[in-house]
Short mmCIF file of C-alpha atoms and ligand atoms in Angstrom, two decimals:
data_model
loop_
_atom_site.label_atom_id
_atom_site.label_comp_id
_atom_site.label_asym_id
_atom_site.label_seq_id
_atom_site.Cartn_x
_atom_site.Cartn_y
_atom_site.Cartn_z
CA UNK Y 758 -166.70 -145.60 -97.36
CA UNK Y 759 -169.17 -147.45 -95.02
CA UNK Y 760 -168.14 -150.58 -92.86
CA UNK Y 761 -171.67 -151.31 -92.14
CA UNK Y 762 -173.11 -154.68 -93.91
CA UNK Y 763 -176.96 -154.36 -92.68
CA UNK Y 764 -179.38 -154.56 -90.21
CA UNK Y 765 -179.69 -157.85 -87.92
CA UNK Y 766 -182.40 -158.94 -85.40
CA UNK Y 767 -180.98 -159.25 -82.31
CA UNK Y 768 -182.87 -162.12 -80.89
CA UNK Y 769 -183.17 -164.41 -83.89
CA UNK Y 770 -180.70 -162.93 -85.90
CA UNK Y 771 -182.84 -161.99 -89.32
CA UNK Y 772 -180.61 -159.86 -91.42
CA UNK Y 773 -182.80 -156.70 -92.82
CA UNK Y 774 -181.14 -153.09 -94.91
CA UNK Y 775 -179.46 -150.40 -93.53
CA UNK Y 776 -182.60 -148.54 -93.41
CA UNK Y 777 -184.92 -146.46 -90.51
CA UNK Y 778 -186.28 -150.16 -89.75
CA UNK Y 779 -185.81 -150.62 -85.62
CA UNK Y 780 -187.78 -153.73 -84.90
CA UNK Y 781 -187.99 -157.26 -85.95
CA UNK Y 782 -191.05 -158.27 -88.24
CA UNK Y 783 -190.53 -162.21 -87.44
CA UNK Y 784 -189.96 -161.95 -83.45
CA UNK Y 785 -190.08 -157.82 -82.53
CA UNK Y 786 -186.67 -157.75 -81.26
CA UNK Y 787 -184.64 -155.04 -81.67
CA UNK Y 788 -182.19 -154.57 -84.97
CA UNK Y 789 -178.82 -153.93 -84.38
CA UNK Y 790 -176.28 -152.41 -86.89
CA UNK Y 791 -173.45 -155.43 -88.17
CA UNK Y 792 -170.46 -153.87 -89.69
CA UNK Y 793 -167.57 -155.79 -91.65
CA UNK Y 794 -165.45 -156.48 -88.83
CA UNK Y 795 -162.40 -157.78 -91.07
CA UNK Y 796 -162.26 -154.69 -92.90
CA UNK Y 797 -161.77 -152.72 -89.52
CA UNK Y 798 -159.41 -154.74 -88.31
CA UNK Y 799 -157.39 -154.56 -91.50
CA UNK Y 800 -157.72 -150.55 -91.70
CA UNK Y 801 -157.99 -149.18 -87.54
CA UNK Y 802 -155.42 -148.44 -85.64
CA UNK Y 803 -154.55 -146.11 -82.12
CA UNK Y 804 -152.49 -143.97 -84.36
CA UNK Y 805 -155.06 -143.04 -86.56
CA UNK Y 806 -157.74 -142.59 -84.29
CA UNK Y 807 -155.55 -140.27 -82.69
CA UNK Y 808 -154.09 -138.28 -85.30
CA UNK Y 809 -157.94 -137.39 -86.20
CA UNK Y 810 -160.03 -134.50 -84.56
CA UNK Y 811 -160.84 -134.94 -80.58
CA UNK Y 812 -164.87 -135.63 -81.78
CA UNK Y 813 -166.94 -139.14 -81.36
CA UNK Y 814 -166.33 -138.92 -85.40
CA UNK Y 815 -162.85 -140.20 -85.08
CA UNK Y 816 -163.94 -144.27 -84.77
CA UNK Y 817 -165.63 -143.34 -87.70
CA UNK Y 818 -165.02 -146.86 -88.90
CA UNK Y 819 -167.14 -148.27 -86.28
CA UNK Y 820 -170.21 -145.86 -86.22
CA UNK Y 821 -173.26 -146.72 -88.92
CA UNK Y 822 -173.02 -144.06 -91.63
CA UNK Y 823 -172.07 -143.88 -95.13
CA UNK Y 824 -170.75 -140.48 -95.73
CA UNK Y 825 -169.38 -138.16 -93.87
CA UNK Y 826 -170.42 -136.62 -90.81
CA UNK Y 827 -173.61 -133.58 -90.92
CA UNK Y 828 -173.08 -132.63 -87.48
CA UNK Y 829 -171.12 -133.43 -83.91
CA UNK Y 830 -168.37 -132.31 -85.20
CA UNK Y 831 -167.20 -131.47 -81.90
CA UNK Y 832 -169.40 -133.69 -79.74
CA UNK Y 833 -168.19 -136.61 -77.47
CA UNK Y 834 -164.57 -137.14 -76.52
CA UNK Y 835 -165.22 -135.24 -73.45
CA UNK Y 836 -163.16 -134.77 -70.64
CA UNK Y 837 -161.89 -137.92 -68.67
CA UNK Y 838 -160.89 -136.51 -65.10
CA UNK Y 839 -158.54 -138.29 -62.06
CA UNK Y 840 -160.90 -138.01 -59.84
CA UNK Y 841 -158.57 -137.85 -56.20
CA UNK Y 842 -160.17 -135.97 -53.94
CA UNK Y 843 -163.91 -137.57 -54.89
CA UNK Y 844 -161.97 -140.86 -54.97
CA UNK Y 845 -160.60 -140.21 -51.38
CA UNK Y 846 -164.22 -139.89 -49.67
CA UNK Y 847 -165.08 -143.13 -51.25
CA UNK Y 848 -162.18 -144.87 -50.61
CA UNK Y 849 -161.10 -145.23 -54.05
CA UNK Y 850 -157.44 -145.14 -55.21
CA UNK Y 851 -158.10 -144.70 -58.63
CA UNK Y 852 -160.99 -142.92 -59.80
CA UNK Y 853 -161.83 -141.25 -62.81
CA UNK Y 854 -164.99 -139.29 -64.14
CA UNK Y 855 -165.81 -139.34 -67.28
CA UNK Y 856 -167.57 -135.86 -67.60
CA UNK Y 857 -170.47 -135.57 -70.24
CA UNK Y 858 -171.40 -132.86 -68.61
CA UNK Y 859 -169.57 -131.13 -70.66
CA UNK Y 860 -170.48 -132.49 -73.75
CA UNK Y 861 -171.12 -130.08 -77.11
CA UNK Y 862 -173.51 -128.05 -77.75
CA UNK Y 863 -176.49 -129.44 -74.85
CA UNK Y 864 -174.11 -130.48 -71.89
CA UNK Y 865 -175.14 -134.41 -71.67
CA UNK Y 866 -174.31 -137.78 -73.10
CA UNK Y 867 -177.17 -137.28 -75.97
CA UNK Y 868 -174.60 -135.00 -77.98
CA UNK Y 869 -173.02 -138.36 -78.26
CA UNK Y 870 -176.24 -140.44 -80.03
CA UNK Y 871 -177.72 -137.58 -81.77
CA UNK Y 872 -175.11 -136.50 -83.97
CA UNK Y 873 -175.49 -140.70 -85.62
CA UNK Y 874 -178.76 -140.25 -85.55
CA UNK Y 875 -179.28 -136.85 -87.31
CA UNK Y 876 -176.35 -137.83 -89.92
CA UNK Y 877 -178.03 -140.93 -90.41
CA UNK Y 878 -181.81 -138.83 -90.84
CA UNK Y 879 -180.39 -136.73 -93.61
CA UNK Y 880 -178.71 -139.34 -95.15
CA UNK Y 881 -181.90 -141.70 -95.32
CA UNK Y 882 -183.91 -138.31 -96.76
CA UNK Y 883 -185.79 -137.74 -93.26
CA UNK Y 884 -186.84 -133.17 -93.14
CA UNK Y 885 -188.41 -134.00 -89.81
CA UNK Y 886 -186.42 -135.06 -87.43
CA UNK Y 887 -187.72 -135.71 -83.66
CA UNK Y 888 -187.59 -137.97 -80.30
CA UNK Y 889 -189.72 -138.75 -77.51
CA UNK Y 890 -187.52 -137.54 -74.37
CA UNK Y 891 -187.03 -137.21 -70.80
CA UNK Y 892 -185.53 -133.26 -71.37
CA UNK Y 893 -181.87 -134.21 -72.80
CA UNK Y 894 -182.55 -135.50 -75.92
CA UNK Y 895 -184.71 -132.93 -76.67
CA UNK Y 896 -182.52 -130.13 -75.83
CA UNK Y 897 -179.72 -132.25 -78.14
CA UNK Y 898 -182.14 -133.01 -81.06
CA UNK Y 899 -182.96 -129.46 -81.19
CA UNK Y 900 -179.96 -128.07 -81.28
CA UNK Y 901 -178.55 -130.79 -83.84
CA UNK Y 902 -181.74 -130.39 -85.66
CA UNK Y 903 -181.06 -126.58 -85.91
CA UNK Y 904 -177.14 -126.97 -87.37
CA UNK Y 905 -178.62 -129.14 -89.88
CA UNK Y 906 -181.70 -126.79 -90.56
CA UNK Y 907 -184.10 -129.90 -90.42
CA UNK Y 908 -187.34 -129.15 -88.91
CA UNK Y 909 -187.62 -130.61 -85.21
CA UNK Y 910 -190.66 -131.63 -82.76
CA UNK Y 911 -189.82 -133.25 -79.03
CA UNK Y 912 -192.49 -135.13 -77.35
CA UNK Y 913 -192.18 -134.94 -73.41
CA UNK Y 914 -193.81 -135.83 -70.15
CA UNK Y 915 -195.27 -132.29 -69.33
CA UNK Y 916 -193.77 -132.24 -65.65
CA UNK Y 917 -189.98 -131.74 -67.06
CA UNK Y 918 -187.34 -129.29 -65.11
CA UNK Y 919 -188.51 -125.66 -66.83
CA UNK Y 920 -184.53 -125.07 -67.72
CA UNK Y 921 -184.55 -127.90 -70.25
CA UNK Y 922 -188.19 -127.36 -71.36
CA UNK Y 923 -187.13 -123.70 -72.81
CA UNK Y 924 -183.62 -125.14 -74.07
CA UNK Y 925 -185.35 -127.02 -76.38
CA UNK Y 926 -188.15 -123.66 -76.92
CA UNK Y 927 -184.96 -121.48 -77.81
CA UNK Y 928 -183.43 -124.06 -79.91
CA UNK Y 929 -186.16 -123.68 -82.72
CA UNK Y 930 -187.69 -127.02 -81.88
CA UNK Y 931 -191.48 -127.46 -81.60
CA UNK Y 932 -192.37 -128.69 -78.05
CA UNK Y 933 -194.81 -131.13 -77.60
CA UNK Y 934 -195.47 -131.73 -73.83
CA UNK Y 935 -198.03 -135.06 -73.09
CA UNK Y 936 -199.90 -135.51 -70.08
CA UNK Y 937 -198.51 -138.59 -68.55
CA UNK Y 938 -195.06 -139.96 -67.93
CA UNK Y 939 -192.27 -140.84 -70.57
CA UNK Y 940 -193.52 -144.28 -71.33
CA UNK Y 941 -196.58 -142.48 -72.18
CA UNK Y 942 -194.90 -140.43 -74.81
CA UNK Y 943 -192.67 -143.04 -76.14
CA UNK Y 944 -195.99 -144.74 -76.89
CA UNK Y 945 -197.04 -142.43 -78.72
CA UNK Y 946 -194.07 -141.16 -80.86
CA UNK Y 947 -194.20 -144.49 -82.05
CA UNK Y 948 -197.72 -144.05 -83.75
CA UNK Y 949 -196.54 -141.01 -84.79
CA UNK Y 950 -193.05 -141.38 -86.80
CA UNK Y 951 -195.35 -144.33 -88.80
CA UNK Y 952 -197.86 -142.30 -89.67
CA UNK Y 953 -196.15 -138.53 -90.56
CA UNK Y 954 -193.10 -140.32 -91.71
CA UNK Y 955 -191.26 -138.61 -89.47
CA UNK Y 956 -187.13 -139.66 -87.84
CA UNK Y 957 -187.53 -140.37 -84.79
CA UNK Y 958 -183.85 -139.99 -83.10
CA UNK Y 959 -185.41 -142.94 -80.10
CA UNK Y 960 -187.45 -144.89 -82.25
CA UNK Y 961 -187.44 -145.50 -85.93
CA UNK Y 962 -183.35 -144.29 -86.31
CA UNK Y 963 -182.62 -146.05 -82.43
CA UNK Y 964 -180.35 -148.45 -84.24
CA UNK Y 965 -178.35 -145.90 -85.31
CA UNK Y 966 -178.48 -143.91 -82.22
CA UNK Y 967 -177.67 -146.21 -80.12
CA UNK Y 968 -174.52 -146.99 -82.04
CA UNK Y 969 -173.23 -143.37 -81.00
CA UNK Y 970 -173.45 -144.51 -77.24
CA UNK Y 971 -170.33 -147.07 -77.94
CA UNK Y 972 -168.22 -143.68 -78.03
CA UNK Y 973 -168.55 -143.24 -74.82
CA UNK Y 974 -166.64 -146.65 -74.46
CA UNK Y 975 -164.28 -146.13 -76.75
CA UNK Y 976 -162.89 -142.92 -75.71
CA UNK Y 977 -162.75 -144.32 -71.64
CA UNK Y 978 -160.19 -146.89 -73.37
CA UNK Y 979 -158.43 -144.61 -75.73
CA UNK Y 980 -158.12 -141.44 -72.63
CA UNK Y 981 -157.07 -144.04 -70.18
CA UNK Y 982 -153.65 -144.86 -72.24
CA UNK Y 983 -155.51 -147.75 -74.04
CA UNK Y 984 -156.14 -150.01 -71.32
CA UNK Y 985 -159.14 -151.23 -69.69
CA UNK Y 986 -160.72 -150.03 -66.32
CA UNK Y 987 -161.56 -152.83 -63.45
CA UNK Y 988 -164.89 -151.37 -62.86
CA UNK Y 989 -167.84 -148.87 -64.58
CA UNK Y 990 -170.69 -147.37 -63.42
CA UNK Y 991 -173.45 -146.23 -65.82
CA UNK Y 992 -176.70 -144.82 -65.05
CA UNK Y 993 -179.59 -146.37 -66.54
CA UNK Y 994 -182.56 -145.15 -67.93
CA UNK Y 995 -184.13 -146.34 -71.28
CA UNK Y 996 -181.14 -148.61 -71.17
CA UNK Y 997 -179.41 -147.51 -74.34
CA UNK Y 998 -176.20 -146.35 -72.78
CA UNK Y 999 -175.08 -149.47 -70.48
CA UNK Y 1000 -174.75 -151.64 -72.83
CA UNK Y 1001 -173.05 -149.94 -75.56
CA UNK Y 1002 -170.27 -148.89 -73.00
CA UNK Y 1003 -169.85 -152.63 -72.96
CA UNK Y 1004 -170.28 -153.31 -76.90
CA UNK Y 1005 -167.66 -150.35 -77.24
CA UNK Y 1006 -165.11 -152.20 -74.97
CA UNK Y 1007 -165.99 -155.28 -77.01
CA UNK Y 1008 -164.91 -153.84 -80.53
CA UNK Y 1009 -161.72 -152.21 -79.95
CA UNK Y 1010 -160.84 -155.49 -77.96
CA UNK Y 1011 -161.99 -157.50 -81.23
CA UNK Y 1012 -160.06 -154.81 -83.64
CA UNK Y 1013 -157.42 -155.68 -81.61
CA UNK Y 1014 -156.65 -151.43 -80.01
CA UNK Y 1015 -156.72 -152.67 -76.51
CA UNK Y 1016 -156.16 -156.66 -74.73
CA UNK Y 1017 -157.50 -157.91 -71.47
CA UNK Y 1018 -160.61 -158.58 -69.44
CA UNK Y 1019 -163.43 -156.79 -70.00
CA UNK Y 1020 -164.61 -154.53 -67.03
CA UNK Y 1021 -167.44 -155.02 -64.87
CA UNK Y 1022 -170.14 -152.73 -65.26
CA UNK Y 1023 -172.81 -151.32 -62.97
CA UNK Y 1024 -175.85 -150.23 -63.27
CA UNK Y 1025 -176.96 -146.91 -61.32
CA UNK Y 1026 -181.49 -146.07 -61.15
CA UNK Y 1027 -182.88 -143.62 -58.66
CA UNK Y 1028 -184.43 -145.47 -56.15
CA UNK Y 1029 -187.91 -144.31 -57.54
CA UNK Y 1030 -187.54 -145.62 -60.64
CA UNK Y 1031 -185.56 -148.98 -60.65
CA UNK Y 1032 -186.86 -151.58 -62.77
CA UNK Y 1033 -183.84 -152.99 -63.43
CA UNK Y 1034 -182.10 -152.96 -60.00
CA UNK Y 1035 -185.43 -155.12 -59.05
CA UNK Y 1036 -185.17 -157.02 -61.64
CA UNK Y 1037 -181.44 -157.81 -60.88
CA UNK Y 1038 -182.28 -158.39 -57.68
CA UNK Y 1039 -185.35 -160.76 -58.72
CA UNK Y 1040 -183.19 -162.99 -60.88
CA UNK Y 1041 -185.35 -161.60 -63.71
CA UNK Y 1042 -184.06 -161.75 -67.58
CA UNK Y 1043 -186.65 -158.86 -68.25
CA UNK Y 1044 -187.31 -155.68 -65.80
CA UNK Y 1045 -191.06 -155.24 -64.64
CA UNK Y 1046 -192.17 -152.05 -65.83
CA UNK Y 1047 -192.76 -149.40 -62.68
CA UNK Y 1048 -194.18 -145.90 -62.03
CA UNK Y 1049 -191.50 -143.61 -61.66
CA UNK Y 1050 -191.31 -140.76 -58.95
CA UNK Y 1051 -188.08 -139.41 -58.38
CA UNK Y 1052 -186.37 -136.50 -58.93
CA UNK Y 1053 -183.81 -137.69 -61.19
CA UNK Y 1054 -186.32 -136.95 -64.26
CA UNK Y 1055 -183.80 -137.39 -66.92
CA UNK Y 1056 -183.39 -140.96 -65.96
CA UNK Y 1057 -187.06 -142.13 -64.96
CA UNK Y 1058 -188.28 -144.32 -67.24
CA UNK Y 1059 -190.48 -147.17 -65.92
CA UNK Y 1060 -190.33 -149.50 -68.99
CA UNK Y 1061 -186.87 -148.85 -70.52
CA UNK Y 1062 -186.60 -150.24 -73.90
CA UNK Y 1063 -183.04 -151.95 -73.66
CA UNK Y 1064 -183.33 -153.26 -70.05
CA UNK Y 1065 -183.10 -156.88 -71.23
CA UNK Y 1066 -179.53 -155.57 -72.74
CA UNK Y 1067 -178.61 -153.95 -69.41
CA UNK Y 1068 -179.87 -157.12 -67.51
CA UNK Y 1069 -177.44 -159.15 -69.87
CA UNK Y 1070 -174.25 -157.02 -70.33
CA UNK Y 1071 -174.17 -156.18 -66.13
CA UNK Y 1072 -174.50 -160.20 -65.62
CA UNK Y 1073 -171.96 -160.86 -68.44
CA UNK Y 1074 -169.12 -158.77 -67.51
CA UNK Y 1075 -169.42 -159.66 -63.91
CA UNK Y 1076 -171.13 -156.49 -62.07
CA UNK Y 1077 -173.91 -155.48 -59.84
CA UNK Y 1078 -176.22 -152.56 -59.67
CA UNK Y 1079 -177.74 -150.38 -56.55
CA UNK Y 1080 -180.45 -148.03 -56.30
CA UNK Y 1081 -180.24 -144.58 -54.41
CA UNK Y 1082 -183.10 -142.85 -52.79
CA UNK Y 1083 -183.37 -138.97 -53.18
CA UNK Y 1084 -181.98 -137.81 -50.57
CA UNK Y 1085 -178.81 -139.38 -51.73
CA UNK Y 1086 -178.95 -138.59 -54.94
CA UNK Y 1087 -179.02 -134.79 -53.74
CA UNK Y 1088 -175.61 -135.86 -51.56
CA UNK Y 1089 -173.89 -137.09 -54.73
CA UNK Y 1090 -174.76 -134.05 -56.08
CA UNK Y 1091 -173.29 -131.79 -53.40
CA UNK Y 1092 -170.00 -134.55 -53.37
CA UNK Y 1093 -169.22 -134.07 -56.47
CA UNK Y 1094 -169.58 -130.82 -56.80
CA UNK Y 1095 -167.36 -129.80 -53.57
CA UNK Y 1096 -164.55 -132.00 -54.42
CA UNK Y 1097 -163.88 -131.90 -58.46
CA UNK Y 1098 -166.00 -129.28 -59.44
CA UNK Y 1099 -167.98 -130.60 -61.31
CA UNK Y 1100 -171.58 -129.53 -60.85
CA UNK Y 1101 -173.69 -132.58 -62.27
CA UNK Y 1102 -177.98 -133.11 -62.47
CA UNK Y 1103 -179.56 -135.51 -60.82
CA UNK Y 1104 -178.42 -138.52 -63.25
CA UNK Y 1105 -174.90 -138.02 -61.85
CA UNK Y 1106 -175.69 -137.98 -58.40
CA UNK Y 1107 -177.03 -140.78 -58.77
CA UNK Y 1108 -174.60 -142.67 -60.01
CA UNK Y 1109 -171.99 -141.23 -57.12
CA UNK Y 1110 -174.70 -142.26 -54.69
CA UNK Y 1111 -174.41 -145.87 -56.25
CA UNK Y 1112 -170.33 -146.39 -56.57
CA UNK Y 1113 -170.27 -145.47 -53.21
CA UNK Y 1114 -172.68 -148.09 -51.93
CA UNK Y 1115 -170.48 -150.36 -54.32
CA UNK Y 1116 -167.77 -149.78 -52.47
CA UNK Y 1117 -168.84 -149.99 -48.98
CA UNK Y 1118 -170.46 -153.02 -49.91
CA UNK Y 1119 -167.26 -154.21 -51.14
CA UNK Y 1120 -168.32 -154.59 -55.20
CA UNK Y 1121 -165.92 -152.36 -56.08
CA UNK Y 1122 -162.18 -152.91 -54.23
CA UNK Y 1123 -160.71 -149.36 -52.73
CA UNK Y 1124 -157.03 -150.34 -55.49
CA UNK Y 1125 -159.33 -151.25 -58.21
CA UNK Y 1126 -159.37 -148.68 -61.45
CA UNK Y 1127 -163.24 -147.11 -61.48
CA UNK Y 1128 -164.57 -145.24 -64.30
CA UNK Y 1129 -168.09 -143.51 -63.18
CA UNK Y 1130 -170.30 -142.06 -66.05
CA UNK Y 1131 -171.43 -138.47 -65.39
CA UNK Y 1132 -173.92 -138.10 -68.23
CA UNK Y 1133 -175.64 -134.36 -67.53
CA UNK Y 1134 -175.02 -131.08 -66.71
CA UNK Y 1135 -176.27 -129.58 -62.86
CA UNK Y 1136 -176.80 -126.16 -64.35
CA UNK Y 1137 -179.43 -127.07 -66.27
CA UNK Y 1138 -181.51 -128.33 -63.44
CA UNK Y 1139 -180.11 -126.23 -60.37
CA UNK Y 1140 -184.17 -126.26 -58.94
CA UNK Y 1141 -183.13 -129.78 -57.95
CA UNK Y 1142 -180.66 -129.08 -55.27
CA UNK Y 1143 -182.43 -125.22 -54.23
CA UNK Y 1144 -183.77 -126.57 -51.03
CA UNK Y 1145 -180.61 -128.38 -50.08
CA UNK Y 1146 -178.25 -125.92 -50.05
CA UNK Y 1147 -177.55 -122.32 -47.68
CA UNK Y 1148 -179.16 -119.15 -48.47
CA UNK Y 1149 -175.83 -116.63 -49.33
CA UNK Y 1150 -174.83 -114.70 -46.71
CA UNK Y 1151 -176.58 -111.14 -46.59
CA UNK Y 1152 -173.86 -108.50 -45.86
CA UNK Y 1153 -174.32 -104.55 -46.08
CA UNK Y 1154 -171.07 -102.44 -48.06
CA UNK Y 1155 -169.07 -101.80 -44.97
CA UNK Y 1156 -165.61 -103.18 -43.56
CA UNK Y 1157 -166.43 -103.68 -40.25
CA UNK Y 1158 -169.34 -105.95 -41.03
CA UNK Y 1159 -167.47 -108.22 -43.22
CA UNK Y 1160 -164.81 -108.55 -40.48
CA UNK Y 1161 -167.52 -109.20 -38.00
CA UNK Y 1162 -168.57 -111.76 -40.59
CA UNK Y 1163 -165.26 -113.80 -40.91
CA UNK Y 1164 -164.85 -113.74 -37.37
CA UNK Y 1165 -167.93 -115.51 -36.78
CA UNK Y 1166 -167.30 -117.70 -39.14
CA UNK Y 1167 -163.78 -118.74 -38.03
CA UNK Y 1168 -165.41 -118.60 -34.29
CA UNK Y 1169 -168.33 -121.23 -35.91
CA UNK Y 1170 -165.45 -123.95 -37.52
CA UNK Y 1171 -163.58 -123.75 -34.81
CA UNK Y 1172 -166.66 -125.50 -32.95
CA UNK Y 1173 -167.05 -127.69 -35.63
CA UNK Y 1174 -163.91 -128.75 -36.01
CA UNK Y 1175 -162.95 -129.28 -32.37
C1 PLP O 265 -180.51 -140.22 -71.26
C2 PLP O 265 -179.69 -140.09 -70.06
C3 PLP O 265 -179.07 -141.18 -69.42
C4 PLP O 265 -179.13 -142.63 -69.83
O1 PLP O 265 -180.04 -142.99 -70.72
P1 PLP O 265 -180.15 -144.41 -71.43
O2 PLP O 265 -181.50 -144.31 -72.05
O3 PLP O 265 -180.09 -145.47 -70.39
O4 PLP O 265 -179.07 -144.48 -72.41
C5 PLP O 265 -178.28 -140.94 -68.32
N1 PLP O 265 -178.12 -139.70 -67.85
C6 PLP O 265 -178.66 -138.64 -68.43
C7 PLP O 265 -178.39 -137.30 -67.83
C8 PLP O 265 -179.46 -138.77 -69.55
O5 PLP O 265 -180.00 -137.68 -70.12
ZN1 ZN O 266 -186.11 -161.34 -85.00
#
């Protein structure tokens, strides 16, 4: 019950099998997954896609695999927010977070792209299943890994936040920690799923993988009443997500779910590890790699595999990208958090840091719809914000000193405020 027709090169268009095959053997580009677009169009429409289960599996039609679902079955289609109060310190009048956060069972976008993957992995007869990973997609292939009782090594940089580093420990998953940084490790998972013949979520099934990323655009569409945003901003890392936000819009426009202009999507990169806000900037089709050193660790990777894709979609569809430094990463943090709630790592600070900079610099207008990507949970990486935030107040058991407490308090705002 498949829709997919093959494998196709995405630079020079070579048509290859549905199989784990990822890059070109003519030119080394990419392969992307080609699906029989009539056929959907024919069979898709909002009122089945909404009359199935609230899971990434219900655009079924237009994710790459030929049976039926192994796992995720209650991944994705998480939480779309109205955003007011966050929306009323940027000067937005409608804002909306999409909340990953949230996202079943590891709290990040990667229980979005795992689930294909790992569906895809049993069905192509893979009992290993792996990735190379900056802490999220470890913690997600583990615990996918586990449901599916494949066995499961992750391969990453050694100087990971400890909280995801034992997620993917207590998920069963054998941890493989490298001495050097993520490109390091992507480098060599790549020698690696050749030689053990092992699936490799990130490398040999990325086609597949990546496919699960559209979701994410599909649902912003589908939660927003079927309509299209003005404006989205995505963090970037390997570049996997950005783009597929964009291919997602793209196919329910083409199935014909949703009419009207595409929105403009931004890219959001710590300020210490930006390759492709530089190579924005530099007019440059294909980001230079960098050294990353930030602490937005989920999201530092120097020489991300799709950033010609991110380059392309952000310049296609009209939008911009901005870089913030630390320090206001660790804001967006505390912004979030204080107005919706929503306690978010690193990843989505930065991508608060960024829409705000969007709209002061007048990218983004204050009556224009925004949708802002919040891609991973703050709990798992609370270390980040420690130093940033007050110690609790230290109170003995008595009355009198609580009292003495709230007074001062009041007496302290009062100061502040006037
Ligand atoms: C993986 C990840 C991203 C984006 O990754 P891409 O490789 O660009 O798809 C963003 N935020 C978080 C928290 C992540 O774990
Ligand atoms: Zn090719």
């Amino acid at each position: 019950m498949s829709y997919v027709t093959g494998l196709e090169c995405s630079m020079c268009r070579a048509p290859f099998p549905p199989r784990a095959l990822y890059v070109c053997d003519q030119c080394l580009g990419p392969l992307e997954v080609t699906y029989d677009r009539d056929r959907i169009r024919r069979t898709l429409t909002r009122e089945l896609i909404e009359s199935r289960p609230a899971s990434l599996w219900r655009y079924r039609e237009l994710l790459p695999i030929d049976g039926d679902p192994r796992t995720g079955l209650e991944s994705g289609f998480t939480p779309l927010l109205r955003a007011d109060r966050l929306g009323a310190e940027l000067g937005l009048r409608e804002l909306w977070v999409k909340d990953d956060s949230v996202n079943h069972p590891t709290l990040s976008y990667k229980d979005r792209v795992v689930p294909v993957a790992a569906t895809r992995a049993v069905e192509l007869g893979f009992r290993m299943f792996g990735c190379a990973s900056t802490g999220n997609l470890a913690n997600s292939v583990a615990a996918h890994a586990a449901r599916l009782g494949l066995s499961c090594y992750v391969f990453i940089p050694r100087t990971l936040e400890p909280g995801k580093i034992r997620a993917s420990a207590v998920l069963g998953s054998e941890v493989v920690a490298i001495d050097g940084t993520y490109d390091d490790v992507n480098r060599l998972c790549t020698q690696v799923g050749d030689r053990y013949g092992w699936g490799f979520a990130n490398i040999n099934l990325r086609s597949y993988y990546a496919e699960g990323a559209k979701t994410c655009g599909f649902e912003i569409v589908e939660q927003l009443g079927w309509r299209f945003p003005r404006h989205v901003v995505s963090p970037v890392a390997g570049g996997t997500l950005l783009p597929r936000i964009g291919r997602g819009f793209d196919e329910l426009r083409d199935a014909g779910l949703v009419d009207g202009e595409l929105p403009r999507i931004h890219a959001a990169q710590a300020a210490g590890c930006a390759p492709v806000i530089q190579a924005l900037d530099a007019g440059l089709d294909h980001p230079e790699p960098v050294r990353p050193n930030t602490i937005a660790k989920s999201i530092a990777i120097g020489n991300p595999a799709d950033g010609y894709y991110v380059l392309r979609t952000v310049r296609e569809t009209g939008g911009s990208g901005a870089a913030a430094t630390d320090e206001e990463i660790l804001d967006g943090i505390r912004l979030l958090a204080r107005t919706e709630g929503v306690f978010t790592e690193p990843a989505g600070g930065t991508t608060v840091a960024v829409t705000r900079k969007l709209v002061r610099d007048g990218v983004i207008g204050a009556d224009e719809a925004t949708v802002i990507c919040i891609t991973g949970s703050g709990y798992k990486t609370s270390d980040a914000i420690a130093d940033s935030l007050p110690p609790p107040a230290q109170l003995g058991r008595s009355l009198s000193e609580m009292d003495a407490f709230v007074a001062e308090r009041d007496r302290r705002h009062q100061e502040v405020g006037g």
